Short mmCIF file of C-alpha atoms in Angstrom, two decimals:
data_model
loop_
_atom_site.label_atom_id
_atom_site.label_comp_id
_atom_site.label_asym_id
_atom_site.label_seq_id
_atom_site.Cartn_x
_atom_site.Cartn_y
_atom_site.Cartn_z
CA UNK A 110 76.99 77.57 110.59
CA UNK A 111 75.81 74.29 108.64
CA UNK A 112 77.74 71.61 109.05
CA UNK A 113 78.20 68.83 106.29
CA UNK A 114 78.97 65.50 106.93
CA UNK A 115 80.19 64.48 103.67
CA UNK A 116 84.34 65.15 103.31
CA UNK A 117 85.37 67.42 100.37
CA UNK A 118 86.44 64.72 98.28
CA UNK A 119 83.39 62.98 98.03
CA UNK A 120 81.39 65.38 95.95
CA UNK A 121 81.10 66.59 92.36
CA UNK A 122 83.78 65.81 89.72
CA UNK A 123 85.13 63.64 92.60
CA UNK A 124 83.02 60.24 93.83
CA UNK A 125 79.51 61.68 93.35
CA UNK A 126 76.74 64.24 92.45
CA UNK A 127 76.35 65.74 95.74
CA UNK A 128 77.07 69.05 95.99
CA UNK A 129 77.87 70.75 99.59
CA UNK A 130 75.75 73.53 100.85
CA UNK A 131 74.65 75.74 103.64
CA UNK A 132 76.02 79.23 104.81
CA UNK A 133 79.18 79.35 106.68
CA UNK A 134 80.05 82.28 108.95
CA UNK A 135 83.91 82.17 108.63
CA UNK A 136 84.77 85.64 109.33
CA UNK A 137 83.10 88.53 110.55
CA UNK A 138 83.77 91.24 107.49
CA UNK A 139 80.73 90.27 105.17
CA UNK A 140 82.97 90.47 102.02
CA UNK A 141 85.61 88.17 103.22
CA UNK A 142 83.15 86.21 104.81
CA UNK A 143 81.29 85.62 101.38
CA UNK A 144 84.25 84.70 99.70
CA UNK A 145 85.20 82.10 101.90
CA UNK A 146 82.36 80.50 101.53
CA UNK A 147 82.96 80.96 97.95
CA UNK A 148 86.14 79.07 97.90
CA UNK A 149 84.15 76.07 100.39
CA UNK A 150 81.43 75.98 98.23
CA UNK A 151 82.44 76.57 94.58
CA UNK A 152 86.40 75.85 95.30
CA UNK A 153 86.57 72.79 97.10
CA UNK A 154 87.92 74.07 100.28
CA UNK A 155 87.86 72.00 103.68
CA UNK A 156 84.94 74.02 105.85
CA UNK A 157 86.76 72.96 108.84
CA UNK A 158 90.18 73.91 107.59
CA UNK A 159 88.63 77.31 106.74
CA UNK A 160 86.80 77.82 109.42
CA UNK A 161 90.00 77.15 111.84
CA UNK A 162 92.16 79.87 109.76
CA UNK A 163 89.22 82.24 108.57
CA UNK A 164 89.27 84.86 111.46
CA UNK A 165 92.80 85.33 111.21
CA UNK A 166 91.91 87.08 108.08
CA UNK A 167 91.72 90.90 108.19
CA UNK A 168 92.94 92.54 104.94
CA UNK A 169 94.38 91.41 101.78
CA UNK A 170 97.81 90.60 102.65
CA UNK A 171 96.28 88.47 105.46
CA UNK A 172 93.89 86.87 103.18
CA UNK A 173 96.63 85.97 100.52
CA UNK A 174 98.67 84.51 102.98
CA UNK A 175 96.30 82.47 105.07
CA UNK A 176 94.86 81.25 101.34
CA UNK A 177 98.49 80.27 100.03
CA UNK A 178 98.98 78.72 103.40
CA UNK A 179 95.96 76.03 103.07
CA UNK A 180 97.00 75.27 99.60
CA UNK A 181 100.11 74.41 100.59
CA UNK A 182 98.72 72.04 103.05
CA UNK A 183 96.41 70.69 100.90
CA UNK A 184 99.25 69.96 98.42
CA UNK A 185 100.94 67.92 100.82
CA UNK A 186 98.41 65.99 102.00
CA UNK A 187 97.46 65.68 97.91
CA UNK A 188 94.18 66.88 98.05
CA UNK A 189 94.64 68.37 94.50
CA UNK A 190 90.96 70.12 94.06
CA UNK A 191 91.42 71.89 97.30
CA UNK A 192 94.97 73.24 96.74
CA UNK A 193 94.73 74.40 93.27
CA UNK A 194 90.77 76.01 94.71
CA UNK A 195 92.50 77.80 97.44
CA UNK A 196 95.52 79.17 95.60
CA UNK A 197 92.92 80.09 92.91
CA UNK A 198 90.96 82.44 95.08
CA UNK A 199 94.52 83.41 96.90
CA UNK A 200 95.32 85.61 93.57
CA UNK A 201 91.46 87.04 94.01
CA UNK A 202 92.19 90.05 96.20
CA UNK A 203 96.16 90.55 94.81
CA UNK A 204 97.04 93.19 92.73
CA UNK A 205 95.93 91.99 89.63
CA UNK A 206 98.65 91.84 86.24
CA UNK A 207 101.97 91.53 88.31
CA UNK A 208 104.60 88.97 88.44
CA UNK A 209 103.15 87.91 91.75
CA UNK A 210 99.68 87.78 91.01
CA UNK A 211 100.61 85.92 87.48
CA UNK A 212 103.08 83.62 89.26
CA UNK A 213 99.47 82.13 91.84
CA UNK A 214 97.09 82.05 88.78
CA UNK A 215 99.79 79.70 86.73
CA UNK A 216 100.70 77.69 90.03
CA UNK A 217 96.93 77.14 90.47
CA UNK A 218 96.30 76.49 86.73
CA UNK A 219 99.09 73.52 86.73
CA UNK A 220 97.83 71.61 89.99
CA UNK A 221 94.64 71.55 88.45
CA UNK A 222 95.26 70.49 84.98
CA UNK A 223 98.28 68.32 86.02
CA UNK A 224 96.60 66.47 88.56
CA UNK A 225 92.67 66.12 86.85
CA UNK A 226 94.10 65.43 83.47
CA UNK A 227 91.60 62.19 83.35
CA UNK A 228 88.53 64.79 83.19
CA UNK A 229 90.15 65.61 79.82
CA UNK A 230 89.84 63.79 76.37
CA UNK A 231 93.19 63.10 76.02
CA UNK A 232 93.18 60.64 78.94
CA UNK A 233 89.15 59.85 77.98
CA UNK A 234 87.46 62.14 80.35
CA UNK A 235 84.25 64.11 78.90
CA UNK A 236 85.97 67.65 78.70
CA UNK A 237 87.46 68.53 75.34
CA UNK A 238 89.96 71.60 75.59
CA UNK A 239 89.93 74.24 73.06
CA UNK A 240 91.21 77.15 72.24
CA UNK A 241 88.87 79.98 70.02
CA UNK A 242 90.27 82.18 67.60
CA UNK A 243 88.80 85.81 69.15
CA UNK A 244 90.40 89.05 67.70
CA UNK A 245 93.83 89.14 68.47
CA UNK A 246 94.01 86.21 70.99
CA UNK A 247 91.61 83.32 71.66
CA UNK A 248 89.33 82.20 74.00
CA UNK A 249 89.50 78.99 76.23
CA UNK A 250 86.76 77.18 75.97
CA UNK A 251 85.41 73.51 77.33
CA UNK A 252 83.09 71.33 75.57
CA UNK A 253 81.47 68.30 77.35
CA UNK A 254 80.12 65.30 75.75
CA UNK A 255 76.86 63.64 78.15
CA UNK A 256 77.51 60.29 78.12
CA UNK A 257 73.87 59.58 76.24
CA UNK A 258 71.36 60.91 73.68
CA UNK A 259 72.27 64.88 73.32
CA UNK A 260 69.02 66.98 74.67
CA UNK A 261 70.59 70.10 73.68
CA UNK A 262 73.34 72.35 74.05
CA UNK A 263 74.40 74.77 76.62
CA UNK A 264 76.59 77.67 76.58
CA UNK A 265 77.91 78.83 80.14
CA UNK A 266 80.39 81.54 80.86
CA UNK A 267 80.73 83.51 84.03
CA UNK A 268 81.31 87.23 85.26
CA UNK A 269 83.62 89.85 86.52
CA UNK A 270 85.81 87.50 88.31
CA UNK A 271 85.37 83.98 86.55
CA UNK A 272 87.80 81.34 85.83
CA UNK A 273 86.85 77.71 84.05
CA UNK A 274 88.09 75.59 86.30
CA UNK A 275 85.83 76.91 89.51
CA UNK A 276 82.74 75.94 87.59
CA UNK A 277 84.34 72.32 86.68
CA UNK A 278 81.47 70.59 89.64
CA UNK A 279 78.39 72.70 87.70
CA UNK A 280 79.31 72.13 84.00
CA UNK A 281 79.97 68.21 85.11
CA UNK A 282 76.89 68.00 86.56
CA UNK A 283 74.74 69.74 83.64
CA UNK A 284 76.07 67.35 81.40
CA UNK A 285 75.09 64.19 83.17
CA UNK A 286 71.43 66.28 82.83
CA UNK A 287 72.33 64.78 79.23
CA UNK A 288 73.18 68.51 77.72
CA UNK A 289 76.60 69.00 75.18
CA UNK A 290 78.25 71.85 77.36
CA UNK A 291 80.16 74.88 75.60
CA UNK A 292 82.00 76.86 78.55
CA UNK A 293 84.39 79.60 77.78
CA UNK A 294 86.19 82.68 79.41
CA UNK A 295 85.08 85.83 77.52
CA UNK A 296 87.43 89.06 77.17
CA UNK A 297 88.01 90.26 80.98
CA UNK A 298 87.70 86.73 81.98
CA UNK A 299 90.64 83.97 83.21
CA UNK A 300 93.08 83.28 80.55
CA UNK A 301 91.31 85.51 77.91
CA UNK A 302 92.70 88.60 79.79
CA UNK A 303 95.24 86.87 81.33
CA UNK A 304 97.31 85.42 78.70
CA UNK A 305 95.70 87.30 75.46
CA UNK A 306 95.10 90.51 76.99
CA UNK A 307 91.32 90.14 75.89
CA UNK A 308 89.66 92.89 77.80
CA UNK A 309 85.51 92.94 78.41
CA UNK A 310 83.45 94.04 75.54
CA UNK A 311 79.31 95.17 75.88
CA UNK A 312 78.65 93.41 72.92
CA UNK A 313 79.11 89.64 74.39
CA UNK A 314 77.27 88.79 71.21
CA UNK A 315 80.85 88.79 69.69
CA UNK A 316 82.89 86.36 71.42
CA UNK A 317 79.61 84.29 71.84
CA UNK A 318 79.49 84.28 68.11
CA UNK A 319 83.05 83.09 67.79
CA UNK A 320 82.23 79.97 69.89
CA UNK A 321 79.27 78.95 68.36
CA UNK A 322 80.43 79.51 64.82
CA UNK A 323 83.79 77.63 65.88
CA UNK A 324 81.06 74.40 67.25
CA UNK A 325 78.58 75.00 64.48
CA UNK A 326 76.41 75.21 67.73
CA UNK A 327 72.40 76.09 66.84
CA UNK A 328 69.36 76.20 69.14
CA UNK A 329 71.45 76.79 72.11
CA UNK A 330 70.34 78.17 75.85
CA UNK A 331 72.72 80.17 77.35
CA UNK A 332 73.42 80.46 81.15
CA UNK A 333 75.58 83.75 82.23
CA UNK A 334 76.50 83.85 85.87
CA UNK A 335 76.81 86.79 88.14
CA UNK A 336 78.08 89.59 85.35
CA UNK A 337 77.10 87.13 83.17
CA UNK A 338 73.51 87.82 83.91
CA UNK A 339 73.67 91.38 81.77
CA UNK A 340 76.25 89.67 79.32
CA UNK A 341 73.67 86.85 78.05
CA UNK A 342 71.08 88.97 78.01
CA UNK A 343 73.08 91.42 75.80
CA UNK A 344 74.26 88.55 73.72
CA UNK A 345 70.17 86.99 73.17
CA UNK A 346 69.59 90.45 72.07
CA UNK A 347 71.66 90.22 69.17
CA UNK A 348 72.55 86.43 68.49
CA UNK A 349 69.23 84.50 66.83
CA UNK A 350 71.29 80.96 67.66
CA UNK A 351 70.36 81.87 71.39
CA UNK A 352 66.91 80.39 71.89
CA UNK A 353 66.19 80.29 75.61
CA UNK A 354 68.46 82.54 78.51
CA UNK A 355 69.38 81.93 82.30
CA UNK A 356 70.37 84.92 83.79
CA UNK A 357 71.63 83.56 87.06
CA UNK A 358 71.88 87.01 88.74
CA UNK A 359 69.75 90.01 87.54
CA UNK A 360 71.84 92.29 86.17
CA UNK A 361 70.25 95.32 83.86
CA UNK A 362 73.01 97.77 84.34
CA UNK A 363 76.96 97.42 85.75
CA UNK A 364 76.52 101.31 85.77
CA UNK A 365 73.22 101.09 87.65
CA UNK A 366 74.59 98.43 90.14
CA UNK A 367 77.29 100.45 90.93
CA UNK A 368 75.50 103.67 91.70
CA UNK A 369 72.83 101.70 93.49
CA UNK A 370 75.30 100.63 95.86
CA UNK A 371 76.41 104.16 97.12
CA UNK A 372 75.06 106.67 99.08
CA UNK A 373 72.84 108.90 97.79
CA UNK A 374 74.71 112.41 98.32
CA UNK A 375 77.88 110.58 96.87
CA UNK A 376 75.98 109.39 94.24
CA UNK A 377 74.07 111.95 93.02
CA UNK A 378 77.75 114.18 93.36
CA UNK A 379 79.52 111.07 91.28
CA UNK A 380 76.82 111.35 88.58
CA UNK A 381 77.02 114.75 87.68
CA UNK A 382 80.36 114.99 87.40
CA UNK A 383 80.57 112.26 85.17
CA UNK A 384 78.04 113.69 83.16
CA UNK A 385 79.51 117.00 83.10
CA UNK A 386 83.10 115.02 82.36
CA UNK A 387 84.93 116.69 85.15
CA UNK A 388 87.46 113.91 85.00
CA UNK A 389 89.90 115.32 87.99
CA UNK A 390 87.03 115.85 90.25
CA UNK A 391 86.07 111.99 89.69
CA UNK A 392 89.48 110.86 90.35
CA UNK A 393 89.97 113.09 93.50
CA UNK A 394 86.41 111.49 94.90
CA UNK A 395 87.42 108.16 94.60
CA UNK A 396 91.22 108.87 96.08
CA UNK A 397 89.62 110.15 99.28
CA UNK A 398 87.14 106.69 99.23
CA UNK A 399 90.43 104.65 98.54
CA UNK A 400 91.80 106.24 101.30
CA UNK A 401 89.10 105.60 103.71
CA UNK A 402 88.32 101.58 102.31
CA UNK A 403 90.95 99.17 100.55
CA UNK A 404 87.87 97.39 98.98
CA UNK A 405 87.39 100.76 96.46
CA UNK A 406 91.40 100.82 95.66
CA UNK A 407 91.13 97.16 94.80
CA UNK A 408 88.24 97.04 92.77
CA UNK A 409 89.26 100.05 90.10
CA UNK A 410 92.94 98.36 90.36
CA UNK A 411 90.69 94.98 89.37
CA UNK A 412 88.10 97.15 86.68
CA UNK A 413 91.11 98.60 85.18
CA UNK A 414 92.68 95.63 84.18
CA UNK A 415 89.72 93.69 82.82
CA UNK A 416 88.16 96.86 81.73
CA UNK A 417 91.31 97.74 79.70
CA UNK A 418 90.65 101.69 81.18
CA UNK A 419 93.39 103.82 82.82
CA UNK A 420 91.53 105.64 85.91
CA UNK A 421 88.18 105.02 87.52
CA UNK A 422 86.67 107.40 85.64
CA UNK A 423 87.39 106.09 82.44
CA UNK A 424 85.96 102.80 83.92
CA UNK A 425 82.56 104.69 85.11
CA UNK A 426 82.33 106.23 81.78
CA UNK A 427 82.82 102.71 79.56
CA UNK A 428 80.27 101.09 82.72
CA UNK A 429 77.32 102.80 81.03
CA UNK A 430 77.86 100.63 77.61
CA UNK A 431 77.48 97.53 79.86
CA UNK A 432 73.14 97.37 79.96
CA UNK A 433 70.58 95.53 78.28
CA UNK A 434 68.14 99.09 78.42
CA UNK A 435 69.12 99.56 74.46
CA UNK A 436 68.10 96.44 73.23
CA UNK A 437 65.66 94.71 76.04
CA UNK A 438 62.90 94.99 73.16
CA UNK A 439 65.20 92.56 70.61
CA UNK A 440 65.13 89.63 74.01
CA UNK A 441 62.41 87.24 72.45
CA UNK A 442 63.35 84.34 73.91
CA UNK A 443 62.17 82.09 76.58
CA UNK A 444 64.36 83.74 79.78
CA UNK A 445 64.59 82.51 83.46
CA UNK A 446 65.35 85.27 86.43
CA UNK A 447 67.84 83.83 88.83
CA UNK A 448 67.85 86.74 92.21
CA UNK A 449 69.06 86.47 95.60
CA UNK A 450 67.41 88.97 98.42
CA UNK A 451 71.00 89.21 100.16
CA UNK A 452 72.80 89.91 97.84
CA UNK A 453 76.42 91.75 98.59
CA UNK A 454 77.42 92.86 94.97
CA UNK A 455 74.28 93.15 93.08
CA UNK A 456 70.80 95.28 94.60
CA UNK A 457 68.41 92.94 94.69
CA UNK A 458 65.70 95.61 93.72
CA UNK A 459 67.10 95.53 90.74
CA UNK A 460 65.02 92.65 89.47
CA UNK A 461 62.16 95.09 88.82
CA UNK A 462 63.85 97.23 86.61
CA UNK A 463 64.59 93.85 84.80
CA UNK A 464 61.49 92.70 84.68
CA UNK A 465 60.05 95.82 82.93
CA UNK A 466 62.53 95.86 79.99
CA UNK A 467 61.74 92.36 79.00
CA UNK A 468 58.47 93.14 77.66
CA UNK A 469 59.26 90.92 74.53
CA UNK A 470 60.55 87.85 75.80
CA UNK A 471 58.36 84.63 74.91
CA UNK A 472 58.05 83.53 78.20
CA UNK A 473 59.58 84.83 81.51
CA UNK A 474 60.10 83.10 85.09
CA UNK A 475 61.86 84.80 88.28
CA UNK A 476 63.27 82.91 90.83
CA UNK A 477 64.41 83.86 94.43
CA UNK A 478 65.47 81.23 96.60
CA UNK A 479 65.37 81.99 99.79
CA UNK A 480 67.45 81.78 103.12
CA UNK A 481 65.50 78.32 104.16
CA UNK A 482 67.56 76.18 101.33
CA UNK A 483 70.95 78.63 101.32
CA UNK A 484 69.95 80.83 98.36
CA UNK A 485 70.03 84.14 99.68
CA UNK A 486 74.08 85.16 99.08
CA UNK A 487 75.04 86.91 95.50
CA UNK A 488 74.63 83.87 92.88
CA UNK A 489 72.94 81.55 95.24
CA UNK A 490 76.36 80.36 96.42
CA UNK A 491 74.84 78.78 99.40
CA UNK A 492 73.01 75.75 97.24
CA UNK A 493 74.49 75.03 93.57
CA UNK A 494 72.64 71.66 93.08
CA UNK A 495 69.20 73.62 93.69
CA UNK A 496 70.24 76.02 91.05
CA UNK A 497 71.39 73.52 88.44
CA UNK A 498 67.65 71.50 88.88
CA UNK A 499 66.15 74.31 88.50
CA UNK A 500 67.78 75.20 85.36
CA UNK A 501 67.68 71.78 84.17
CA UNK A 502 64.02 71.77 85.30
CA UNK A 503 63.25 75.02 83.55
CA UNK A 504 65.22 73.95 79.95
CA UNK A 505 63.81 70.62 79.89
CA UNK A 506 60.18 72.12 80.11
CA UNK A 507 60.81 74.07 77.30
CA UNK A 508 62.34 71.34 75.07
CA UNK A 509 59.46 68.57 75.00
#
């Protein structure tokens, strides 16, 4: 385990630019033990503190209460980033769209926003709050101001799982790299599903229009994380505003990743009953996988809510809309390749499929940090600052 010596308070949005980093073994289940670094890292959890509670942590119900538990500490000891981080990722693994899980996500929401309402223009902070007119709800959406001369703009979202405030650290920091920040939650994302009922949508070139026509935004580079990888890509394909694209995981296909991911006698069985639309079949499959590993009943509980499908294999089936394969040859921009080789959600051979559909981009750069500097977990959770340089690095080159 790496130890930091700075305390949690002392980084990002808090007292300075440093960002923790290192990999943290918390808990022997590689899932759980990813996410807990996920809420140290990107969350502003205590490492100690999670380290001390992070074994005790066996299945959901353990990890919702353990989670709840540390934000209550935090609360009383009113460390305000950590509380609202913890009860944040606390909802991640509850059943999603029920009075319990909605109850966490609106507890979290208001120690955040009650408690770092100087980030916010109202009180003079750089972060103006808005709200996006999208279909039959709206979109939240963050712009930051740098604090000099404007080098450009960029638009950030996230993934599968992504809420605003756990980026608050990265989008802070890319500003001060003297960049006007648009950050929003898509359909299937934070409030968008949440409180609109917004559900995902292949063509991200939609609600990515909506922002930028809402800014009057032009010339803009667009940085998609984890999901978000496919989704800007998607969106470049179609949107001329986009000029240059991070994809900060590589992402060609959610149906691709999530066959890669199986074994190959279940796969090949899964495929061809999906393509032969044997609907009961599917479903029967994936009851006797639920059965054998909580992790599957979660995730199509979690799919079918952001998803907006009724059954896993309506998910599977709408999963093959969500690729880049149909309209890799419209990407013409400058694009930068974000991978990780340990990667627990995405393959990372996956990059090379990538790689061969962009054969029209301007100019194209792959990066893979390794284990050495904490870059090897799924979107480089390890070391944040690197990644922000390098995208800094990477957009700046592009602008002089």
């Amino acid at each position: 385990m790496i130890q930091c010596p700075h305390l949690i308070q002392e980084r990002g949005i808090f007292m300075s630019n440093e960002f923790l980093s290192g990999s943290y073994q918390f808990n022997n289940s590689p899932l759980y033990n990813f996410q807990l670094n996920r809420v140290v890292l990107w969350n502003h959890g205590d490492p100690a503190e999670v380290a001390a509670r992070g074994k005790e942590i066996t299945d959901f119900a353990s990890w919702e209460r353990v989670l709840k538990e540390l934000s209550y500490q935090a609360e009383r000891r009113k460390d305000w980033a950590a509380a609202a981080g913890y009860l944040r990722m606390a909802e991640f693994f509850m059943v999603p769209d029920t009075p319990e899980s909605r109850d966490v996500y609106d507890r979290a929401q208001e120690l955040f926003y009650a408690n770092f309402a100087h980030l916010f223009s109202p009180q003079g902070g750089p972060i103006h709050r808005d709200e996006v007119p999208y279909e039959s709800g709206t979109l939240p959406c963050w712009r930051i101001t740098p604090s000099g001369d404007k080098r450009g703009t960029i638009l950030f979202h996230g993934g599968n799982d992504s809420l605003l405030e756990e980026f608050t650290d990265l989008l802070l920091y890319l500003a001060r790299g003297g960049y006007e920040i648009l950050a929003f939650e898509g359909p299937g994302q934070g409030a968008a599903l949440r409180k609109s009922g917004l559900t995902f949508t292949p063509e991200w070139e939609k609600p990515v229009g909506a922002v930028l026509d809402f800014y009057g935004a032009e010339d803009v580079t667009i940085v998609g994380v984890s999901l978000g990888g496919e989704l800007a890509m998607r969106a470049a394909a179609m949107e001329p505003r986009i000029r240059r694209v991070v994809a900060w995981c590589v992402l060609p296909s959610i149906y691709g990743a999530l066959m890669a991911d199986k074994p190959a006698e279940i796969r090949t069985t899964l495929e061809q009953l999906l393509s032969e639309k044997q609907r009961e079949k599917v479903l029967a499959l994936y009851t006797g996988l639920s059965e054998q590993n909580p992790l599957f009943r979660w995730s199509i509980q979690h799919a079918n809510y952001a998803y907006g499908t009724a059954d896993v294999y309506e998910y599977l089936q709408r999963a093959k809309a969500f690729t880049i394969e149909p309209v890799a040859d419209q990407i013409t921009q400058d694009v930068l390749l974000i991978s990780a080789r340990e990667d627990l959600m995405v393959g990372f051979d996956l990059y090379k499929e990538e790689i061969d559909l962009l054969k029209s981009a301007r100019t194209l750069e792959f990066a893979v940090p390794g284990a050495a500097i904490h870059g090897q977990a799924h979107c480089n959770m390890g070391n944040p600052q690197y990644i922000l340089d390098l995208i800094l690095n990477w957009n700046n080159r592009l602008l002089q």
